[in-house]
Coordinates of C-alpha atoms in Angstrom, one line a residue:
X1 CA 4.1 17.2 8.3
X2 CA 2.9 18.4 11.6
X3 CA 5.4 20.2 13.9
X4 CA 5.6 17.2 16.2
X5 CA 6.2 14.8 13.3
X6 CA 8.9 16.9 11.7
X7 CA 10.8 17.3 15.0
X8 CA 11.1 13.5 15.2
X9 CA 12.8 13.5 11.8
X10 CA 15.4 16.2 12.4
X11 CA 18.4 14.9 10.3
X12 CA 20.9 16.9 12.4
X13 CA 19.7 15.3 15.6
X14 CA 19.5 11.9 14.0
X15 CA 23.2 11.9 13.2
X16 CA 24.6 13.1 16.5
X17 CA 24.8 9.6 18.0
X18 CA 23.3 10.7 21.3
X19 CA 20.8 8.0 22.3
X20 CA 19.2 10.2 24.9
X21 CA 17.5 12.4 22.2
X22 CA 15.9 9.4 20.6
X23 CA 14.7 8.0 23.9
X24 CA 13.1 11.3 24.6
X25 CA 11.3 11.1 21.3
X26 CA 9.6 7.9 22.4
X27 CA 7.7 9.9 25.1
X28 CA 6.0 11.9 22.3
X29 CA 2.2 11.3 22.2
X30 CA 1.4 8.1 20.4
X31 CA -0.9 9.9 17.8
X32 CA 2.0 12.1 16.9
X33 CA 4.5 9.2 16.6
X34 CA 2.1 7.3 14.3
X35 CA 2.1 10.1 11.8
X36 CA 5.9 10.8 12.0
X37 CA 8.7 9.5 9.8
X38 CA 6.7 9.1 6.6
X39 CA 5.2 10.9 3.6
X40 CA 3.9 14.4 4.2
X41 CA 0.5 13.1 3.3
X42 CA 0.4 11.8 6.8
X43 CA 0.1 15.3 8.1
X44 CA -3.1 16.0 10.0
X45 CA -5.5 18.8 8.9
X46 CA -7.7 21.0 11.1
X47 CA -10.1 18.1 11.5
X48 CA -7.2 15.9 12.8
X49 CA -7.3 13.6 9.8
X50 CA -4.8 12.9 7.0
X51 CA -5.3 13.4 3.3
X52 CA -7.1 10.1 3.2
X53 CA -9.6 11.1 5.9
X54 CA -8.0 8.8 8.5
X55 CA -7.3 9.9 12.1
X56 CA -4.2 8.6 14.0
X57 CA -6.4 7.0 16.7
X58 CA -9.4 4.6 16.3
X59 CA -12.7 5.8 15.0
X60 CA -15.1 2.9 15.3
X61 CA -18.1 4.8 14.1
X62 CA -16.8 5.3 10.5
X63 CA -17.4 2.4 8.0
X64 CA -14.3 1.6 6.0
X65 CA -14.4 0.2 2.5
X66 CA -11.3 2.1 1.4
X67 CA -8.5 -0.5 1.9
X68 CA -7.2 0.1 -1.7
X69 CA -6.2 3.6 -0.4
X70 CA -6.0 3.8 3.4
X71 CA -7.8 2.6 6.5
X72 CA -8.4 4.1 10.0
X73 CA -6.4 2.4 12.6
X74 CA -8.3 -0.3 14.6
X75 CA -8.4 -0.4 18.4
X76 CA -6.5 -3.6 18.5
X77 CA -3.7 -2.2 16.3
X78 CA -3.6 1.0 18.3
X79 CA -3.3 -1.0 21.5
X80 CA -0.5 -3.0 20.1
X81 CA 1.4 0.1 19.0
X82 CA 0.9 1.6 22.5
X83 CA 2.2 -1.6 24.2
X84 CA 5.2 -1.9 21.8
X85 CA 6.2 1.7 22.6
X86 CA 5.9 1.0 26.3
X87 CA 8.1 -2.1 26.1
X88 CA 10.7 -0.4 24.0
X89 CA 10.9 2.4 26.5
X90 CA 11.3 -0.1 29.4
X91 CA 14.1 -2.0 27.6
X92 CA 15.9 1.2 26.7
X93 CA 16.4 1.9 30.4
X94 CA 18.9 -0.9 30.4
X95 CA 20.3 -0.8 26.9
X96 CA 20.9 1.8 24.2
X97 CA 17.7 2.6 22.4
X98 CA 19.2 2.0 19.0
X99 CA 20.3 -1.6 20.0
X100 CA 16.9 -2.4 21.5
X101 CA 15.1 -0.9 18.4
X102 CA 17.3 -2.9 16.0
X103 CA 16.5 -6.2 17.9
X104 CA 12.8 -5.4 17.7
X105 CA 12.9 -4.8 14.0
X106 CA 14.6 -8.2 13.5
X107 CA 11.8 -9.8 15.6
X108 CA 9.2 -8.1 13.4
X109 CA 10.9 -9.6 10.3
X110 CA 10.5 -13.1 11.8
X111 CA 6.9 -12.3 12.7
X112 CA 6.0 -11.1 9.2
X113 CA 7.7 -14.1 7.6
X114 CA 5.7 -16.4 9.9
X115 CA 2.3 -14.8 9.0
X116 CA 3.1 -15.0 5.3
X117 CA 4.6 -18.6 5.7
X118 CA 7.9 -17.5 4.1
X119 CA 11.2 -19.3 4.4
X120 CA 13.8 -17.8 6.8
X121 CA 15.9 -17.4 3.7
X122 CA 13.7 -14.6 2.5
X123 CA 15.0 -11.2 3.7
X124 CA 12.7 -8.4 4.7
X125 CA 13.7 -4.7 4.2
X126 CA 11.4 -2.3 6.0
X127 CA 10.6 1.2 4.7
X128 CA 8.2 4.1 5.4
X129 CA 6.1 3.3 2.3
X130 CA 5.8 1.1 -0.8
X131 CA 7.3 3.9 -2.9
X132 CA 10.4 4.0 -0.6
X133 CA 10.6 0.3 -1.1
X134 CA 10.7 0.9 -4.9
X135 CA 13.9 2.9 -4.4
X136 CA 15.3 0.0 -2.3
X137 CA 14.5 -2.4 -5.1
X138 CA 16.2 -0.1 -7.7
X139 CA 19.3 0.1 -5.5
X140 CA 19.5 -3.7 -5.0
X141 CA 18.8 -4.3 -8.7
X142 CA 21.7 -2.1 -9.7
X143 CA 24.0 -4.3 -7.5
X144 CA 22.6 -7.6 -8.7
X145 CA 22.6 -6.7 -12.4
X146 CA 26.1 -5.1 -12.3
X147 CA 24.9 -2.0 -14.1
X148 CA 22.2 0.7 -13.9
X149 CA 19.0 -0.8 -15.3
X150 CA 16.2 0.8 -17.2
X151 CA 13.0 0.3 -15.1
X152 CA 10.0 -1.0 -17.1
X153 CA 6.9 -0.3 -15.0
X154 CA 3.8 -2.4 -15.9
X155 CA 0.6 -0.6 -14.9
X156 CA 2.3 2.8 -14.5
X157 CA -1.1 4.3 -15.0
X158 CA -2.6 2.4 -12.1
X159 CA 0.1 2.5 -9.5
X160 CA 1.0 4.8 -6.6
X161 CA 1.4 8.5 -7.4
X162 CA 5.2 8.4 -6.7
X163 CA 5.9 5.4 -8.8
X164 CA 6.9 7.3 -11.9
X165 CA 9.5 9.3 -9.9
X166 CA 10.9 6.3 -7.9
X167 CA 11.3 4.2 -11.1
X168 CA 13.7 6.8 -12.4
X169 CA 15.6 7.2 -9.1
X170 CA 14.0 10.6 -8.4
X171 CA 12.5 12.2 -5.3
X172 CA 8.8 11.4 -5.2
X173 CA 7.9 14.0 -2.6
X174 CA 9.2 17.4 -1.4
X175 CA 10.4 15.8 1.9
X176 CA 12.0 12.4 2.6
X177 CA 10.9 10.3 5.6
X178 CA 14.1 11.3 7.3
X179 CA 12.9 14.9 7.3
X180 CA 15.2 16.2 4.5
X181 CA 13.7 18.8 2.2
X182 CA 14.2 17.9 -1.4
X183 CA 13.0 19.0 -4.8
X184 CA 10.2 16.7 -6.0
X185 CA 11.3 14.9 -9.3
X186 CA 14.9 16.0 -8.7
X187 CA 17.5 13.3 -9.3
X188 CA 18.6 11.2 -6.3
X189 CA 22.4 11.5 -6.4
X190 CA 23.9 8.3 -8.0
X191 CA 20.5 6.6 -8.4
X192 CA 18.8 8.4 -11.2
X193 CA 18.1 6.5 -14.5
X194 CA 15.6 5.8 -17.2
X195 CA 12.2 4.2 -17.1
X196 CA 9.5 3.0 -19.5
X197 CA 5.8 3.1 -18.7
X198 CA 3.6 0.3 -19.9
X199 CA -0.1 1.2 -19.5
X200 CA -2.8 -1.3 -18.5
X201 CA -5.8 0.7 -19.6
X202 CA -7.1 0.1 -23.1
X203 CA -7.3 3.1 -25.4
X204 CA -11.0 2.4 -26.3
X205 CA -13.8 4.5 -24.8
X206 CA -14.8 1.6 -22.6
X207 CA -12.9 1.1 -19.3
X208 CA -11.1 -2.1 -19.8
X209 CA -7.7 -3.7 -19.5
X210 CA -5.7 -3.7 -22.8
X211 CA -5.6 -7.1 -24.5
X212 CA -2.0 -6.7 -25.7
X213 CA -0.4 -6.1 -22.3
X214 CA 1.9 -9.1 -22.7
X215 CA 3.1 -8.0 -26.1
X216 CA 3.8 -4.5 -24.9
X217 CA 5.9 -5.8 -22.0
X218 CA 7.9 -8.1 -24.3
X219 CA 8.5 -5.3 -26.8
X220 CA 9.8 -3.0 -24.0
X221 CA 12.1 -5.7 -22.6
X222 CA 13.5 -6.7 -26.0
X223 CA 14.1 -3.1 -27.1
X224 CA 15.9 -2.3 -23.9
X225 CA 18.1 -5.3 -24.1
X226 CA 18.9 -4.7 -27.7
X227 CA 20.2 -1.3 -26.6
X228 CA 22.6 -3.0 -24.3
X229 CA 20.7 -2.1 -21.2
X230 CA 19.9 -4.3 -18.2
X231 CA 16.3 -4.4 -17.1
X232 CA 14.4 -4.1 -13.9
X233 CA 10.9 -5.2 -14.8
X234 CA 8.2 -4.1 -12.3
X235 CA 5.1 -6.2 -12.7
X236 CA 1.7 -5.6 -11.3
X237 CA 0.1 -8.1 -8.9
X238 CA -2.9 -5.8 -8.2
X239 CA -3.4 -2.4 -9.6
X240 CA -5.7 0.3 -8.2
X241 CA -8.5 -1.3 -10.2
X242 CA -7.5 -4.8 -9.1
X243 CA -5.9 -5.8 -12.4
X244 CA -2.8 -7.9 -12.9
X245 CA -0.1 -8.0 -15.7
X246 CA 1.8 -9.5 -17.4
X247 CA 0.6 -13.1 -17.5
X248 CA 2.6 -16.1 -16.1
X249 CA 3.2 -17.2 -19.7
X250 CA 4.8 -13.9 -20.5
X251 CA 7.1 -14.1 -17.5
X252 CA 8.1 -17.7 -18.5
X253 CA 9.0 -16.4 -22.0
X254 CA 11.2 -13.6 -20.5
X255 CA 13.0 -16.0 -18.3
X256 CA 13.7 -18.4 -21.2
X257 CA 14.8 -15.8 -23.8
X258 CA 16.9 -13.5 -21.5
X259 CA 18.2 -15.5 -18.5
X260 CA 20.0 -13.4 -16.0
X261 CA 19.4 -10.1 -17.8
X262 CA 16.0 -9.1 -16.4
X263 CA 15.4 -8.7 -12.7
X264 CA 11.7 -8.8 -11.8
X265 CA 10.2 -6.9 -8.9
X266 CA 6.5 -7.5 -8.1
X267 CA 4.3 -4.6 -7.1
X268 CA 2.2 -6.3 -4.5
X269 CA 1.7 -3.2 -2.4
X270 CA -2.0 -3.9 -2.3
X271 CA -1.2 -7.3 -0.8
X272 CA -4.0 -8.9 -2.7
X273 CA -2.4 -12.2 -3.5
X274 CA -2.4 -15.7 -2.0
X275 CA 0.6 -16.8 0.1
X276 CA 1.2 -19.6 -2.4
X277 CA 1.6 -17.1 -5.2
X278 CA 3.8 -14.9 -3.1
X279 CA 6.1 -17.8 -2.4
X280 CA 6.2 -18.7 -6.1
X281 CA 7.4 -15.2 -7.0
X282 CA 10.1 -15.3 -4.4
X283 CA 11.2 -18.9 -5.5
X284 CA 11.6 -17.5 -9.0
X285 CA 14.1 -14.9 -7.7
X286 CA 11.7 -12.0 -7.9
X287 CA 11.7 -9.2 -5.3
X288 CA 8.3 -8.3 -3.9
X289 CA 7.0 -4.9 -2.8
X290 CA 4.3 -4.9 -0.2
X291 CA 2.7 -2.8 2.5
X292 CA 1.1 -3.4 5.9
X293 CA -1.6 -1.0 5.0
X294 CA -3.9 -1.4 1.9
X295 CA -5.6 -4.8 2.1
X296 CA -4.3 -5.7 5.6
X297 CA -5.6 -2.4 7.0
X298 CA -2.7 -1.1 9.0
X299 CA -2.2 2.6 9.1
X300 CA -1.0 4.2 5.9
X301 CA 2.7 4.2 5.1
X302 CA 4.4 1.0 6.1
X303 CA 6.4 -0.5 3.3
X304 CA 8.5 -3.7 2.9
X305 CA 10.7 -5.2 0.3
X306 CA 10.9 -9.0 0.3
X307 CA 14.2 -10.2 -1.1
X308 CA 15.0 -13.8 -2.1
X309 CA 18.2 -15.2 -0.8
X310 CA 19.9 -15.6 -4.1
X311 CA 19.6 -11.9 -4.8
X312 CA 20.8 -10.9 -1.3
X313 CA 24.1 -12.7 -2.1
X314 CA 24.9 -10.1 -4.7
X315 CA 25.5 -7.7 -1.8
X316 CA 28.9 -9.4 -1.4
X317 CA 30.1 -7.4 -4.3
X318 CA 28.6 -4.1 -3.1
X319 CA 30.6 -1.2 -4.2
X320 CA 30.0 2.5 -3.8
X321 CA 26.5 3.4 -2.6
X322 CA 24.6 6.1 -4.4
X323 CA 25.1 9.2 -2.1
X324 CA 21.5 10.4 -2.4
X325 CA 20.2 7.0 -1.3
X326 CA 21.5 7.4 2.3
X327 CA 18.5 9.8 2.8
X328 CA 16.1 6.9 2.2
X329 CA 17.2 4.3 4.7
X330 CA 18.6 3.8 8.2
X331 CA 20.6 0.9 9.5
X332 CA 17.7 -0.9 11.1
X333 CA 15.8 -1.0 7.9
X334 CA 18.2 -3.7 6.6
X335 CA 18.3 -7.2 7.9
X336 CA 21.1 -7.9 10.5
X337 CA 22.7 -10.5 8.2
X338 CA 23.5 -7.7 5.7
X339 CA 26.4 -6.5 7.8
X340 CA 28.4 -4.8 5.1
X341 CA 25.5 -2.8 3.8
X342 CA 24.2 -1.9 7.3
X343 CA 27.6 -0.6 8.4
X344 CA 27.4 2.1 5.8
X345 CA 24.1 3.6 7.1
X346 CA 23.4 5.7 10.1
X347 CA 21.7 4.4 13.2
X348 CA 18.6 6.4 12.7
X349 CA 15.5 4.8 14.2
X350 CA 12.2 5.7 12.5
X351 CA 9.7 5.4 15.3
X352 CA 6.7 6.3 13.2
X353 CA 7.5 3.6 10.6
X354 CA 8.1 1.0 13.3
X355 CA 4.9 1.7 15.1
X356 CA 2.8 1.7 11.9
X357 CA 4.3 -1.8 11.2
X358 CA 3.5 -2.9 14.8
X359 CA -0.1 -1.9 14.1
X360 CA 0.0 -3.6 10.7
X361 CA 1.3 -6.9 12.1
X362 CA -1.6 -6.9 14.6
X363 CA -4.0 -6.8 11.6
X364 CA -2.0 -9.4 9.5
X365 CA -1.8 -11.8 12.4
X366 CA -5.5 -11.5 13.1
X367 CA -6.4 -12.0 9.5
X368 CA -4.4 -15.2 9.1
X369 CA -5.8 -16.5 12.4
X370 CA -9.2 -16.8 10.6
X371 CA -9.6 -20.2 8.9
X372 CA -8.8 -20.2 5.2
X373 CA -12.1 -21.9 4.3
X374 CA -14.0 -19.0 5.9
X375 CA -11.9 -16.4 4.2
X376 CA -12.5 -17.9 0.8
X377 CA -16.2 -18.4 1.4
X378 CA -16.7 -14.9 2.8
X379 CA -14.7 -13.4 -0.1
X380 CA -17.0 -15.2 -2.6
X381 CA -20.2 -14.1 -0.9
X382 CA -19.0 -10.5 -0.7
X383 CA -17.8 -10.4 -4.3
X384 CA -21.2 -11.7 -5.6
X385 CA -23.2 -9.4 -3.4
X386 CA -21.2 -6.2 -4.3
X387 CA -21.3 -7.0 -8.0
X388 CA -25.1 -7.4 -7.8
X389 CA -25.6 -4.2 -5.9
X390 CA -23.5 -2.1 -8.2
X391 CA -25.3 -3.6 -11.2
X392 CA -28.7 -2.7 -9.8
X393 CA -27.8 0.9 -9.0
X394 CA -29.0 3.4 -11.6
X395 CA -26.1 5.8 -11.0
X396 CA -23.2 3.4 -10.9
X397 CA -21.5 1.7 -13.8
X398 CA -19.2 -1.2 -12.9
X399 CA -15.7 -1.5 -14.3
X400 CA -15.2 -5.0 -15.6
X401 CA -12.8 -7.4 -13.8
X402 CA -9.6 -8.5 -15.5
X403 CA -9.0 -11.7 -13.6
X404 CA -8.9 -14.4 -16.2
X405 CA -5.5 -15.5 -14.8
X406 CA -6.7 -16.4 -11.3
X407 CA -5.8 -19.9 -10.2
X408 CA -5.4 -22.2 -7.2
X409 CA -2.3 -20.3 -6.0
X410 CA -4.5 -17.1 -5.6
X411 CA -6.3 -18.9 -2.8
X412 CA -9.1 -16.5 -1.5
X413 CA -7.9 -13.8 -3.9
X414 CA -9.3 -15.8 -6.8
X415 CA -12.2 -13.5 -6.0
X416 CA -12.2 -9.7 -6.6
X417 CA -11.6 -7.6 -3.6
X418 CA -11.6 -4.2 -5.4
X419 CA -14.8 -3.1 -7.1
X420 CA -14.3 0.0 -9.2
X421 CA -17.3 1.9 -10.6
X422 CA -18.0 5.1 -12.4
X423 CA -20.7 7.5 -11.4
X424 CA -23.2 8.4 -14.2
X425 CA -25.9 11.0 -14.5
X426 CA -28.4 11.0 -17.4
X427 CA -26.3 8.2 -18.9
X428 CA -23.1 10.2 -19.0
X429 CA -20.0 9.9 -16.7
X430 CA -20.0 12.4 -13.8
X431 CA -17.1 14.8 -13.9
X432 CA -13.9 14.2 -12.0
X433 CA -14.6 17.2 -9.8
X434 CA -18.1 16.0 -8.9
X435 CA -16.7 12.4 -8.3
X436 CA -14.2 13.9 -5.9
X437 CA -17.0 15.9 -4.2
X438 CA -19.0 12.7 -3.7
X439 CA -16.0 10.9 -2.3
X440 CA -15.4 13.6 0.3
X441 CA -19.1 13.9 1.2
X442 CA -19.3 10.1 1.9
X443 CA -16.8 10.6 4.7
X444 CA -18.9 13.4 6.3
X445 CA -22.2 13.5 8.2
X446 CA -24.4 15.0 5.4
X447 CA -27.6 14.9 7.5
X448 CA -28.2 18.6 7.4
X449 CA -27.3 19.0 3.7
X450 CA -29.5 16.1 2.5
X451 CA -32.6 16.8 4.6
X452 CA -35.8 15.2 3.4
X453 CA -37.2 12.0 4.9
X454 CA -35.9 10.6 8.2
X455 CA -34.7 7.5 6.5
X456 CA -32.7 9.6 4.0
X457 CA -31.3 11.7 6.8
X458 CA -30.2 8.5 8.6
X459 CA -28.4 7.3 5.5
X460 CA -26.7 10.6 4.9
X461 CA -25.4 10.9 8.5
X462 CA -23.3 7.7 8.3
X463 CA -19.7 8.4 7.7
X464 CA -18.0 6.0 5.3
X465 CA -14.7 5.7 3.4
X466 CA -14.3 4.3 -0.1
X467 CA -11.3 4.1 -2.3
X468 CA -10.0 7.4 -3.6
X469 CA -11.0 8.4 -7.1
X470 CA -8.7 6.9 -9.8
X471 CA -8.2 9.3 -12.7
X472 CA -8.4 7.5 -16.1
X473 CA -6.9 9.0 -19.2
X474 CA -7.0 7.7 -22.7
X475 CA -6.4 9.2 -26.2
X476 CA -9.4 10.9 -27.7
X477 CA -11.5 10.2 -24.6
X478 CA -12.3 12.8 -21.9
X479 CA -10.6 12.0 -18.6
X480 CA -12.8 10.5 -16.0
X481 CA -12.6 9.1 -12.5
X482 CA -13.9 6.0 -10.8
X483 CA -14.5 5.2 -7.1
X484 CA -13.8 1.9 -5.5
X485 CA -15.5 -0.3 -2.9
X486 CA -12.9 -2.5 -1.3
X487 CA -12.9 -5.7 0.8
X488 CA -10.1 -5.5 3.3
X489 CA -8.7 -8.0 5.9
X490 CA -10.4 -6.4 8.8
X491 CA -13.9 -7.0 7.4
X492 CA -13.2 -10.7 7.4
X493 CA -11.4 -10.7 10.8
X494 CA -14.4 -9.0 12.4
X495 CA -17.0 -11.2 10.6
X496 CA -15.4 -14.5 11.7
X497 CA -17.1 -16.5 14.4
X498 CA -17.0 -20.1 15.5
X499 CA -20.8 -19.9 15.4
X500 CA -21.5 -20.6 11.7
X501 CA -24.9 -18.8 11.8
X502 CA -23.3 -15.7 13.5
X503 CA -20.5 -15.6 10.9
X504 CA -23.0 -15.7 8.0
X505 CA -25.0 -13.0 9.7
X506 CA -21.9 -10.9 10.1
X507 CA -21.1 -11.2 6.3
X508 CA -24.7 -10.1 5.5
X509 CA -24.3 -7.1 7.8
X510 CA -21.2 -6.1 5.7
X511 CA -23.4 -6.3 2.6
X512 CA -26.1 -4.3 4.3
X513 CA -23.6 -1.5 5.1
X514 CA -22.4 -1.5 1.5
X515 CA -25.9 -1.1 0.3
X516 CA -26.2 1.8 2.7
X517 CA -23.1 3.4 1.1
X518 CA -24.6 3.0 -2.3
X519 CA -27.8 4.7 -1.2
X520 CA -25.9 7.6 0.2
X521 CA -24.1 8.0 -3.2
X522 CA -27.5 8.1 -4.9
X523 CA -28.7 10.8 -2.4
X524 CA -25.6 12.8 -2.9
X525 CA -26.0 12.7 -6.7
X526 CA -29.7 13.6 -6.4
X527 CA -28.8 16.6 -4.3
X528 CA -26.2 17.7 -6.8
X529 CA -28.8 17.5 -9.6
X530 CA -31.3 19.4 -7.5
X531 CA -28.7 22.1 -6.7
X532 CA -27.9 22.5 -10.4
X533 CA -31.6 22.8 -11.4
X534 CA -32.9 26.4 -12.0
X535 CA -35.4 27.9 -9.5

């Protein structure tokens, strides 16, 4: 974390109760605030970008097809964050900053529910990241189930890098968002437990989703319950490759066979699901993990846990809180209605988390202001066009979709929005190292390195982001990595126009840019081959 960011997270200052220190923090430069109070991966390097290649301020010249990983902040989102900070400072001149901040967080819960068309009975718990929200879900599940559960993680091989640690109640980084130095993978006091990983990737040489995912989930649940354990089942709404598991039929069977013994939490951190499906999950009593980044395109590291009302009632029997968990939440993260739980946590405003959510809400609101019919039509056109272009590229091998379950409640997400592909050279997969090199080079102006024809130099100069390489490991198969082209909310927001012809032209321009990205990949691979050739 940068020096400015870590100073905003000083745990000693955060507990001294002096509102003046926190108000002073609000006068920190906005770019510094936006990368504070989160994962160390937000830290800026010498080029002023984070580990994902994103700067804290808008960069309109870079093309973004990386919403499965992270997106640069848009000008509209940046402006909203700036205005929100200004308004909070003004209100804090007349009231304690913690009180003003708490009220603003409550307003944001209402706004998020409104955009997602959720009932006021759904509670929203904010956090610095989707992984922090996993810890919140584990904490609440322990209370609801009355005993420490074993966490069964579906798609553990295609979820966030910290998921395996969080599922076991362990530190997933070397520093918490509150600024406390910890040992990564060390037990969080009072929260640590067991987990079972259920892979989604098939063991065959082909990149495909396993056909027996439902059976694997049922076995894991049955075995755990037979051992007298309670179960927190984390299902996958959209993996890094855009896959979903288990099926609705499998979830129905779990509910019928083991009522009240399995708490489900949905990993919807990619936010690639229809609002109808989201409501269905919550109506069934499932918790839902989501983020304001990923599909919606807010700045990286803005998490939320959606909690159905029935589950929040279990907080009435709240007992002792795991002591290590206090480092992963502040009072304003919890809904105001949760008075007993809130009273146990410090008043510790996380300004970075808050401003990233302000930015994300700007994107979410803009996306849902676009007519649903256009969103669905544009998604279909983009999906067809991207599939065709990947298929025509001699150096790209598409990863098949696993979307047989898509239905009406998926709405526009009945279409793929993540398009994974492997790089191939002479018919063989490109190494993980070379795939990573291509990924980094796409984000840079490669004009001088590529050289050659003016047209090639023009293509090479364009900076573009695609989804980070996903490492795939299977028994008896050499590890490989795939890249991802992603359709995010901002692409559709910017393409929409009341002029039908203009809207269609805008969608075609997106496809033209994607074609440009694929040509740059070809040039980079050709350059690598030339560099490796003797003399």
